[in-house]
Short mmCIF file of C-alpha atoms in Angstrom, two decimals:
data_model
loop_
_atom_site.label_atom_id
_atom_site.label_comp_id
_atom_site.label_asym_id
_atom_site.label_seq_id
_atom_site.Cartn_x
_atom_site.Cartn_y
_atom_site.Cartn_z
CA GLU Z 1 0.00 0.00 0.00
CA GLY Z 2 2.88 2.35 0.73
CA LEU Z 3 4.05 2.11 -2.87
CA VAL Z 4 0.83 3.50 -4.38
CA LYS Z 5 1.30 7.18 -3.56
CA PRO Z 6 4.91 7.54 -4.80
CA VAL Z 7 4.06 5.73 -8.05
CA TYR Z 8 0.98 7.93 -8.53
CA ILE Z 9 2.99 11.12 -7.97
CA VAL Z 10 5.69 10.09 -10.45
CA CYS Z 11 3.06 8.94 -12.99
CA GLN Z 12 1.34 12.32 -12.86
CA ARG Z 13 4.58 14.02 -13.89
CA ASP Z 14 5.65 11.46 -16.48
CA PRO Z 15 3.85 8.13 -17.08
CA ASN Z 16 6.99 6.50 -18.53
CA GLN Z 17 9.04 7.46 -15.49
CA GLY Z 18 6.25 6.17 -13.25
CA GLN Z 19 6.38 2.77 -14.94
CA LEU Z 20 10.17 2.72 -14.71
CA PHE Z 21 10.03 3.68 -11.03
CA LEU Z 22 7.54 0.89 -10.34
CA GLN Z 23 9.64 -1.73 -12.16
CA ARG Z 24 12.83 -0.69 -10.37
CA THR Z 25 11.11 -0.76 -7.00
CA LEU Z 26 9.62 -4.19 -7.68
CA GLY Z 27 13.07 -5.46 -8.67
CA LEU Z 28 14.55 -4.13 -5.43
CA VAL Z 29 11.78 -5.73 -3.37
CA ARG Z 30 12.26 -9.05 -5.23
CA GLU Z 31 16.01 -9.15 -4.65
CA THR Z 32 15.64 -8.13 -0.99
CA LEU Z 33 12.97 -10.75 -0.43
CA TYR Z 34 14.93 -13.60 -2.00
CA ALA Z 35 18.18 -12.52 -0.30
CA SER Z 36 16.44 -12.66 3.09
CA VAL Z 37 14.99 -16.17 2.78
CA PRO Z 38 16.88 -19.49 2.57
CA TRP Z 39 16.62 -21.08 -0.89
CA TYR Z 40 14.68 -24.12 0.39
CA PHE Z 41 11.82 -21.81 1.46
CA TYR Z 42 11.48 -19.93 -1.85
CA ASP Z 43 8.42 -21.84 -3.07
CA LYS Z 44 6.58 -21.58 0.27
CA MET Z 45 7.50 -17.92 0.57
CA ALA Z 46 6.22 -17.24 -2.95
CA VAL Z 47 2.83 -18.79 -2.11
CA GLN Z 48 2.54 -16.69 1.07
CA VAL Z 49 3.45 -13.50 -0.79
CA LEU Z 50 0.90 -14.31 -3.51
CA ILE Z 51 -1.79 -14.90 -0.87
CA SER Z 52 -1.01 -11.45 0.56
CA ILE Z 53 -1.21 -9.92 -2.91
CA VAL Z 54 -4.65 -11.50 -3.46
CA GLU Z 55 -5.77 -9.96 -0.16
CA LEU Z 56 -4.38 -6.57 -1.21
CA ILE Z 57 -6.13 -6.76 -4.59
CA ASN Z 58 -9.44 -7.61 -2.91
CA LYS Z 59 -8.96 -4.80 -0.38
CA THR Z 60 -8.18 -2.36 -3.18
CA LYS Z 61 -11.26 -3.45 -5.16
CA SER Z 62 -13.53 -3.09 -2.15
CA SER Z 63 -12.14 0.36 -1.29
CA TYR Z 64 -13.35 1.87 -4.56
CA ASN Z 65 -16.18 4.37 -4.39
CA HIS Z 66 -17.49 7.06 -6.71
CA TYR Z 67 -15.74 9.82 -4.77
CA VAL Z 68 -12.24 8.52 -5.51
CA PRO Z 69 -10.89 9.62 -8.90
CA MET Z 70 -10.68 6.71 -11.33
CA ALA Z 71 -6.99 7.44 -11.98
CA VAL Z 72 -6.18 6.93 -8.29
CA PHE Z 73 -8.10 3.64 -8.17
CA LEU Z 74 -6.52 2.34 -11.39
CA ASN Z 75 -3.06 3.28 -10.14
CA SER Z 76 -3.72 1.42 -6.88
CA MET Z 77 -4.84 -1.67 -8.78
CA LYS Z 78 -1.85 -1.46 -11.11
CA VAL Z 79 0.57 -1.39 -8.17
CA ALA Z 80 -1.24 -4.22 -6.37
CA VAL Z 81 -1.30 -6.47 -9.45
CA SER Z 82 2.29 -5.59 -10.37
CA LEU Z 83 3.43 -6.87 -6.98
CA THR Z 84 2.86 -10.34 -8.46
CA GLU Z 85 6.16 -9.84 -10.29
CA VAL Z 86 8.00 -9.81 -6.95
CA VAL Z 87 7.73 -13.60 -6.59
CA LEU Z 88 8.81 -14.37 -10.15
CA HIS Z 89 12.46 -15.20 -9.56
CA SER Z 90 14.92 -17.40 -11.42
CA GLN Z 91 15.38 -19.67 -8.38
CA LEU Z 92 11.70 -20.52 -7.99
CA LYS Z 93 11.22 -24.28 -8.54
CA LYS Z 94 7.43 -24.76 -8.53
CA LEU Z 95 4.55 -22.56 -9.66
CA ASP Z 96 0.85 -23.37 -9.95
CA VAL Z 97 -0.58 -20.52 -12.02
CA SER Z 98 -4.07 -22.05 -12.09
CA ILE Z 99 -4.93 -21.30 -8.44
CA TRP Z 100 -4.50 -17.53 -8.64
CA PRO Z 101 -7.01 -14.92 -9.91
CA LYS Z 102 -6.98 -14.18 -13.64
CA ILE Z 103 -5.65 -10.68 -13.10
CA MET Z 104 -2.51 -12.20 -11.49
CA ARG Z 105 -2.23 -15.10 -13.95
CA HIS Z 106 -1.73 -12.64 -16.78
CA VAL Z 107 1.30 -11.15 -15.00
CA MET Z 108 2.68 -14.64 -14.29
CA ASN Z 109 2.21 -15.85 -17.86
CA THR Z 110 3.78 -12.70 -19.28
CA ASN Z 111 6.87 -13.13 -17.10
CA LEU Z 112 7.46 -16.89 -17.44
CA SER Z 113 10.81 -16.19 -19.09
CA LYS Z 114 12.14 -14.99 -15.70
CA LEU Z 115 11.56 -18.45 -14.20
CA THR Z 116 14.66 -20.14 -15.60
CA GLY Z 117 15.03 -22.55 -12.65
CA LEU Z 118 11.42 -23.73 -12.76
CA GLU Z 119 11.00 -27.51 -12.49
CA GLU Z 120 7.22 -27.76 -12.14
CA LEU Z 121 4.64 -25.51 -13.80
CA ASN Z 122 0.87 -25.94 -13.77
CA LEU Z 123 -0.86 -23.58 -16.19
CA GLY Z 124 -4.35 -24.85 -15.44
CA SER Z 125 -7.00 -24.79 -18.16
CA GLY Z 126 -4.63 -23.06 -20.58
CA SER Z 127 -2.62 -26.29 -20.65
CA ALA Z 128 -5.72 -28.52 -20.64
CA GLY Z 129 -5.10 -29.11 -16.93
CA TRP Z 130 -1.83 -30.94 -17.51
CA ASP Z 131 1.07 -30.58 -15.12
CA THR Z 132 4.17 -29.66 -17.08
CA THR Z 133 6.75 -31.35 -14.87
#
């Protein structure tokens, strides 16, 4: 939640700089997160972070009302959904994309190339329900 306001301020000045600021911040958070957790907990940590992101997305959705400018709401949703990228790390071994909301699955599918160490991937209905292990 603390990332929303700085991103919004930068986006108002220059949308391209806002996107760059968000990507750099997400990269910093990702590296800090993975540097702070032993490698054998990466998969469990990723699931817990994703659960928190789902909660944040739901909280952001429910906080919308007609008195909040649409740009502020959309920026909040963009930041919340973009946090999904934080767990997409080259040392992640297992990812089940099918259990997460569609809005997060899109981010995961778009960034599959970052998951170079992946050993097990479940894409859900997009892969006809097959596990790609």
